[in-house]
Amino acid sequence: MIYIIFNLEWYRIFLQTARTGNLTRAAEALYITQPSVSYALKQMEEALGVKLFHRLSKGVKLTAEGQVLLDYVEQSFALLEAGEHKLDALKRLLGGEIRIGASDSLIKHLLLPQLNEFHLAHPDIRIRLSHGKTADIVHRLKEGGIDCGFVHLPVDDPLLDIMPLTALQDCFVAGKAYASMAANPLSPEELSKLPLLMLSADSSTRHFIEHWFAAHGLTANEPDIELGSIDLLAEFAKLGFGIAFITRSFVEKELAAGELFELPTAAPIPPRTIGIATRHSMGLSLAAERFIGMLHKAFAPV
């Protein structure tokens, strides 16, 4: 099989000549000279080994072979034009998609207002969310399953670019059964002996609090209740099952309403940073760039 490499301009000349049936009018429409049109068509015919046009006294007419080629050329240029229109729509954020990965709690308490604002401003952009812990998000991002992920830092991976977004402050909270303990700071040792309500063992939040206890020479008791949901931890804490380790901003309403009480700690709990992770050296779509830019404006720098 012989493959012939053509100049795209030859096809434009062929198409315009077929539509006008005249070399001069085709040249005028393409803003080139008539000899350039004649020469390009001659080169095409020689390369293909077939005659594309009958030369008539008042113009040209497609041969049977030329008509076959025209059908394909028209479809090809229609596809190219459709592609240009699609790119223009993407450029104006009238289409496309964003694939985002984050934990359920970050989606609900951190991203949801921004996602809603973005969706209202750009309703034609499809937002695809997938949930998971930081380790899951990192894996999915490296595999190309998502465009960006929201993770608890630190994350050290040479295949990823990490941009700090905002800081979160964690705390211990409990329901009315433990309200009396909110009066005075509790030492890490005192906290370690209380019934603990924690996220699952493979979560970054769980690793963080275990390291906090370890930094004070302690190993916390096995949690009485281990869950994968911040909201459920808060509910069990309200019912008096124990004390939950939770991000403070995620339970602000419950604290304000007196349904939960923050238990102060004698040793400070360091804030944690949430970052946006993307694949290194991989460009983002225009939609993803716009969304991430909106997030950086919405959150104060870390």
Tab-separated table of C-alpha atoms in Angstrom:
chain	number	residue	atom	x	y	z
A	1	MET	CA	0.000	0.000	0.000
A	2	ILE	CA	1.337	3.431	-0.962
A	3	TYR	CA	0.706	6.371	1.406
A	4	ILE	CA	0.848	9.829	-0.150
A	5	ILE	CA	1.508	12.826	2.079
A	6	PHE	CA	-0.473	15.832	0.931
A	7	ASN	CA	-0.319	19.482	1.784
A	8	LEU	CA	-3.602	20.404	3.466
A	9	GLU	CA	-3.755	23.468	1.220
A	10	TRP	CA	-4.078	21.193	-1.813
A	11	TYR	CA	-7.296	19.838	-0.393
A	12	ARG	CA	-8.611	23.360	0.230
A	13	ILE	CA	-7.863	24.236	-3.379
A	14	PHE	CA	-9.477	21.025	-4.598
A	15	LEU	CA	-12.597	21.641	-2.502
A	16	GLN	CA	-12.993	25.267	-3.554
A	17	THR	CA	-12.473	24.389	-7.227
A	18	ALA	CA	-15.067	21.629	-7.012
A	19	ARG	CA	-17.575	24.013	-5.438
A	20	THR	CA	-17.037	26.884	-7.866
A	21	GLY	CA	-16.315	24.860	-11.006
A	22	ASN	CA	-13.871	27.550	-12.048
A	23	LEU	CA	-10.140	27.968	-11.422
A	24	THR	CA	-10.238	31.749	-11.371
A	25	ARG	CA	-13.144	31.965	-8.920
A	26	ALA	CA	-11.491	29.350	-6.688
A	27	ALA	CA	-8.285	31.434	-6.699
A	28	GLU	CA	-10.211	34.588	-5.800
A	29	ALA	CA	-11.998	32.833	-2.903
A	30	LEU	CA	-8.675	31.548	-1.558
A	31	TYR	CA	-6.765	34.805	-2.164
A	32	ILE	CA	-4.159	33.113	-4.336
A	33	THR	CA	-3.324	33.259	-8.031
A	34	GLN	CA	-5.024	31.174	-10.704
A	35	PRO	CA	-1.716	29.546	-11.765
A	36	SER	CA	-1.237	28.424	-8.125
A	37	VAL	CA	-4.628	26.685	-8.241
A	38	SER	CA	-3.831	25.018	-11.568
A	39	TYR	CA	-0.395	23.870	-10.346
A	40	ALA	CA	-1.753	22.417	-7.072
A	41	LEU	CA	-4.452	20.423	-8.883
A	42	LYS	CA	-1.886	19.099	-11.341
A	43	GLN	CA	0.329	17.945	-8.459
A	44	MET	CA	-2.618	16.176	-6.802
A	45	GLU	CA	-3.548	14.367	-9.980
A	46	GLU	CA	0.032	13.252	-10.569
A	47	ALA	CA	0.412	12.061	-6.983
A	48	LEU	CA	-2.880	10.151	-6.997
A	49	GLY	CA	-2.477	8.857	-10.522
A	50	VAL	CA	-6.030	9.832	-11.518
A	51	LYS	CA	-7.673	12.762	-13.247
A	52	LEU	CA	-9.784	14.834	-10.855
A	53	PHE	CA	-11.276	17.430	-13.195
A	54	HIS	CA	-12.378	17.675	-16.796
A	55	ARG	CA	-11.037	20.944	-18.218
A	56	LEU	CA	-13.865	22.673	-20.098
A	57	SER	CA	-13.940	25.873	-22.100
A	58	LYS	CA	-15.803	27.732	-19.343
A	59	GLY	CA	-14.442	26.014	-16.257
A	60	VAL	CA	-13.883	22.560	-14.829
A	61	LYS	CA	-16.057	19.581	-13.899
A	62	LEU	CA	-15.291	16.747	-11.519
A	63	THR	CA	-14.478	13.364	-12.956
A	64	ALA	CA	-16.046	10.278	-11.396
A	65	GLU	CA	-12.863	9.798	-9.380
A	66	GLY	CA	-12.877	13.454	-8.379
A	67	GLN	CA	-16.444	13.129	-7.117
A	68	VAL	CA	-15.453	10.169	-4.923
A	69	LEU	CA	-12.597	12.180	-3.428
A	70	LEU	CA	-14.851	15.214	-2.903
A	71	ASP	CA	-17.194	13.235	-0.648
A	72	TYR	CA	-14.313	12.410	1.710
A	73	VAL	CA	-12.746	15.863	1.561
A	74	GLU	CA	-16.049	17.535	2.467
A	75	GLN	CA	-16.478	15.225	5.453
A	76	SER	CA	-12.882	15.833	6.553
A	77	PHE	CA	-13.199	19.608	6.458
A	78	ALA	CA	-16.553	19.406	8.230
A	79	LEU	CA	-14.858	17.438	11.027
A	80	LEU	CA	-12.031	19.958	11.225
A	81	GLU	CA	-14.533	22.793	11.431
A	82	ALA	CA	-16.471	20.955	14.146
A	83	GLY	CA	-13.204	20.489	16.044
A	84	GLU	CA	-12.474	24.200	15.827
A	85	HIS	CA	-15.959	25.009	17.106
A	86	LYS	CA	-15.478	22.549	19.970
A	87	LEU	CA	-12.159	24.120	20.922
A	88	ASP	CA	-13.747	27.556	20.824
A	89	ALA	CA	-16.500	26.337	23.158
A	90	LEU	CA	-13.907	24.893	25.534
A	91	LYS	CA	-11.963	28.153	25.431
A	92	ARG	CA	-15.112	30.054	26.395
A	93	LEU	CA	-15.927	27.407	29.049
A	94	LEU	CA	-19.071	26.331	27.203
A	95	GLY	CA	-18.101	22.675	27.424
A	96	GLY	CA	-15.605	20.213	28.818
A	97	GLU	CA	-15.270	18.527	32.173
A	98	ILE	CA	-13.323	18.582	35.426
A	99	ARG	CA	-12.421	15.334	37.190
A	100	ILE	CA	-11.854	15.980	40.889
A	101	GLY	CA	-10.879	13.672	43.734
A	102	ALA	CA	-11.308	14.463	47.439
A	103	SER	CA	-12.530	12.965	50.671
A	104	ASP	CA	-16.242	13.162	51.455
A	105	SER	CA	-15.615	15.612	54.293
A	106	LEU	CA	-13.526	17.937	52.125
A	107	ILE	CA	-16.134	17.814	49.372
A	108	LYS	CA	-18.943	18.685	51.768
A	109	HIS	CA	-17.284	21.204	54.071
A	110	LEU	CA	-14.617	22.763	51.855
A	111	LEU	CA	-15.380	22.338	48.170
A	112	LEU	CA	-19.164	22.224	47.891
A	113	PRO	CA	-19.763	26.008	48.004
A	114	GLN	CA	-17.054	26.580	45.389
A	115	LEU	CA	-18.300	23.732	43.207
A	116	ASN	CA	-21.791	25.179	43.323
A	117	GLU	CA	-20.528	28.650	42.403
A	118	PHE	CA	-18.532	27.245	39.495
A	119	HIS	CA	-21.476	25.151	38.300
A	120	LEU	CA	-23.803	28.147	38.327
A	121	ALA	CA	-21.286	30.217	36.367
A	122	HIS	CA	-20.439	27.434	33.878
A	123	PRO	CA	-23.405	25.009	33.716
A	124	ASP	CA	-22.153	23.357	30.508
A	125	ILE	CA	-18.981	22.070	32.154
A	126	ARG	CA	-19.404	18.585	33.577
A	127	ILE	CA	-18.067	18.187	37.109
A	128	ARG	CA	-17.070	14.619	37.927
A	129	LEU	CA	-16.323	13.935	41.578
A	130	SER	CA	-14.785	10.831	43.073
A	131	HIS	CA	-14.196	10.359	46.784
A	132	GLY	CA	-11.341	8.746	48.622
A	133	LYS	CA	-8.647	9.182	51.228
A	134	THR	CA	-5.428	11.042	50.433
A	135	ALA	CA	-3.590	7.837	49.451
A	136	ASP	CA	-6.446	6.872	47.113
A	137	ILE	CA	-6.512	10.325	45.541
A	138	VAL	CA	-2.755	10.287	44.948
A	139	HIS	CA	-2.949	6.877	43.276
A	140	ARG	CA	-5.905	7.884	41.083
A	141	LEU	CA	-4.150	11.086	40.056
A	142	LYS	CA	-0.961	9.284	39.027
A	143	GLU	CA	-3.002	6.777	37.037
A	144	GLY	CA	-4.691	9.603	35.118
A	145	GLY	CA	-8.140	8.911	36.525
A	146	ILE	CA	-8.620	12.480	37.774
A	147	ASP	CA	-7.306	15.919	36.814
A	148	CYS	CA	-6.736	17.275	40.307
A	149	GLY	CA	-7.013	16.023	43.864
A	150	PHE	CA	-7.447	17.630	47.253
A	151	VAL	CA	-5.153	16.036	49.796
A	152	HIS	CA	-3.891	16.403	53.330
A	153	LEU	CA	-0.275	17.512	53.321
A	154	PRO	CA	2.496	16.582	53.428
A	155	VAL	CA	2.493	14.557	50.226
A	156	ASP	CA	5.944	13.935	48.784
A	157	ASP	CA	5.815	12.442	45.308
A	158	PRO	CA	8.031	13.524	42.388
A	159	LEU	CA	5.246	12.729	39.931
A	160	LEU	CA	2.931	15.323	41.468
A	161	ASP	CA	2.824	19.083	41.795
A	162	ILE	CA	1.368	20.221	45.125
A	163	MET	CA	-0.070	23.683	45.757
A	164	PRO	CA	-1.059	24.529	49.353
A	165	LEU	CA	-4.638	25.799	49.510
A	166	THR	CA	-5.756	26.357	53.073
A	167	ALA	CA	-5.100	25.323	56.677
A	168	LEU	CA	-7.499	23.347	58.882
A	169	GLN	CA	-7.492	23.202	62.659
A	170	ASP	CA	-8.446	19.932	64.320
A	171	CYS	CA	-9.786	19.522	67.839
A	172	PHE	CA	-11.419	17.073	70.233
A	173	VAL	CA	-15.174	17.434	70.669
A	174	ALA	CA	-17.759	15.673	72.791
A	175	GLY	CA	-21.437	15.827	73.644
A	176	LYS	CA	-23.158	17.021	76.796
A	177	ALA	CA	-22.044	13.944	78.729
A	178	TYR	CA	-18.500	15.324	78.659
A	179	ALA	CA	-19.352	19.043	78.808
A	180	SER	CA	-17.732	19.443	82.230
A	181	MET	CA	-14.350	18.565	80.700
A	182	ALA	CA	-14.521	21.651	78.484
A	183	ALA	CA	-13.682	23.910	81.445
A	184	ASN	CA	-9.967	23.056	81.724
A	185	PRO	CA	-7.270	21.979	79.243
A	186	LEU	CA	-6.700	18.245	79.079
A	187	SER	CA	-3.256	16.728	78.764
A	188	PRO	CA	-2.499	14.267	75.947
A	189	GLU	CA	-2.318	11.527	78.604
A	190	GLU	CA	-5.797	12.341	79.917
A	191	LEU	CA	-7.210	12.408	76.394
A	192	SER	CA	-5.581	9.107	75.475
A	193	LYS	CA	-7.491	7.334	78.243
A	194	LEU	CA	-10.940	8.558	77.191
A	195	PRO	CA	-13.252	6.656	74.812
A	196	LEU	CA	-12.064	7.767	71.380
A	197	LEU	CA	-14.120	8.142	68.215
A	198	MET	CA	-11.860	8.257	65.174
A	199	LEU	CA	-11.710	7.934	61.432
A	200	SER	CA	-10.491	4.658	59.938
A	201	ALA	CA	-6.883	3.582	60.466
A	202	ASP	CA	-5.757	4.249	56.884
A	203	SER	CA	-6.927	7.868	56.861
A	204	SER	CA	-4.484	10.782	57.009
A	205	THR	CA	-6.471	12.246	59.922
A	206	ARG	CA	-5.996	9.069	61.924
A	207	HIS	CA	-2.272	9.017	61.175
A	208	PHE	CA	-2.008	12.640	62.229
A	209	ILE	CA	-3.572	12.225	65.662
A	210	GLU	CA	-1.643	9.015	66.333
A	211	HIS	CA	1.584	10.890	65.577
A	212	TRP	CA	0.440	13.681	67.901
A	213	PHE	CA	0.006	11.223	70.761
A	214	ALA	CA	3.309	9.524	69.890
A	215	ALA	CA	5.096	12.896	69.987
A	216	HIS	CA	4.084	13.039	73.661
A	217	GLY	CA	5.295	9.520	74.357
A	218	LEU	CA	1.805	8.022	74.298
A	219	THR	CA	-0.114	5.371	72.460
A	220	ALA	CA	-3.812	6.159	72.388
A	221	ASN	CA	-6.342	3.479	73.244
A	222	GLU	CA	-7.889	1.629	70.376
A	223	PRO	CA	-10.886	3.752	69.326
A	224	ASP	CA	-14.220	2.664	70.696
A	225	ILE	CA	-15.786	3.629	67.393
A	226	GLU	CA	-13.984	3.743	64.071
A	227	LEU	CA	-15.819	5.255	61.109
A	228	GLY	CA	-15.204	6.625	57.632
A	229	SER	CA	-17.417	9.671	58.002
A	230	ILE	CA	-16.862	12.934	59.890
A	231	ASP	CA	-20.611	13.468	60.104
A	232	LEU	CA	-21.130	10.106	61.788
A	233	LEU	CA	-18.305	10.799	64.245
A	234	ALA	CA	-20.060	14.029	65.216
A	235	GLU	CA	-23.377	12.238	65.666
A	236	PHE	CA	-21.899	9.590	67.965
A	237	ALA	CA	-20.071	12.273	69.923
A	238	LYS	CA	-23.340	14.174	70.442
A	239	LEU	CA	-24.926	10.996	71.778
A	240	GLY	CA	-22.173	10.645	74.407
A	241	PHE	CA	-20.281	7.637	73.026
A	242	GLY	CA	-16.923	9.357	73.578
A	243	ILE	CA	-14.750	12.161	72.243
A	244	ALA	CA	-14.209	12.646	68.536
A	245	PHE	CA	-11.174	14.026	66.762
A	246	ILE	CA	-12.587	16.357	64.133
A	247	THR	CA	-11.739	19.455	62.090
A	248	ARG	CA	-13.231	22.360	63.994
A	249	SER	CA	-14.693	24.185	60.988
A	250	PHE	CA	-16.624	21.034	60.034
A	251	VAL	CA	-18.674	21.162	63.275
A	252	GLU	CA	-19.017	24.919	63.804
A	253	LYS	CA	-22.822	24.790	63.788
A	254	GLU	CA	-22.941	22.012	66.375
A	255	LEU	CA	-20.469	23.875	68.600
A	256	ALA	CA	-22.435	27.115	68.306
A	257	ALA	CA	-25.692	25.306	69.086
A	258	GLY	CA	-24.255	23.638	72.199
A	259	GLU	CA	-24.727	20.163	70.753
A	260	LEU	CA	-20.969	19.605	70.881
A	261	PHE	CA	-18.282	20.997	73.166
A	262	GLU	CA	-14.634	21.480	72.301
A	263	LEU	CA	-12.264	19.943	74.809
A	264	PRO	CA	-9.211	22.214	75.090
A	265	THR	CA	-5.792	20.553	75.054
A	266	ALA	CA	-2.827	21.453	77.232
A	267	ALA	CA	-0.534	20.708	74.284
A	268	PRO	CA	-1.391	22.510	71.060
A	269	ILE	CA	-2.610	20.552	68.061
A	270	PRO	CA	-0.781	21.860	64.970
A	271	PRO	CA	-2.913	22.949	62.026
A	272	ARG	CA	-2.932	20.787	58.922
A	273	THR	CA	-2.661	22.008	55.358
A	274	ILE	CA	-4.936	21.014	52.494
A	275	GLY	CA	-3.294	21.088	49.095
A	276	ILE	CA	-4.285	20.762	45.453
A	277	ALA	CA	-2.370	17.982	43.710
A	278	THR	CA	-1.914	17.702	39.954
A	279	ARG	CA	0.291	15.516	37.775
A	280	HIS	CA	3.757	16.940	37.193
A	281	SER	CA	4.352	18.364	33.707
A	282	MET	CA	0.779	17.601	32.645
A	283	GLY	CA	-1.238	20.618	31.580
A	284	LEU	CA	-4.724	21.139	32.966
A	285	SER	CA	-7.806	21.781	30.889
A	286	LEU	CA	-8.990	25.380	30.722
A	287	ALA	CA	-11.975	24.447	32.888
A	288	ALA	CA	-9.762	22.890	35.560
A	289	GLU	CA	-7.433	25.895	35.504
A	290	ARG	CA	-10.373	28.251	35.986
A	291	PHE	CA	-11.751	26.218	38.904
A	292	ILE	CA	-8.402	26.016	40.682
A	293	GLY	CA	-7.875	29.735	40.144
A	294	MET	CA	-11.265	30.395	41.709
A	295	LEU	CA	-10.317	28.292	44.737
A	296	HIS	CA	-7.082	30.215	45.299
A	297	LYS	CA	-9.065	33.469	45.301
A	298	ALA	CA	-11.633	32.071	47.712
A	299	PHE	CA	-9.141	30.800	50.299
A	300	ALA	CA	-6.537	32.902	52.020
A	301	PRO	CA	-2.932	31.866	51.302
A	302	VAL	CA	-1.426	29.385	53.720
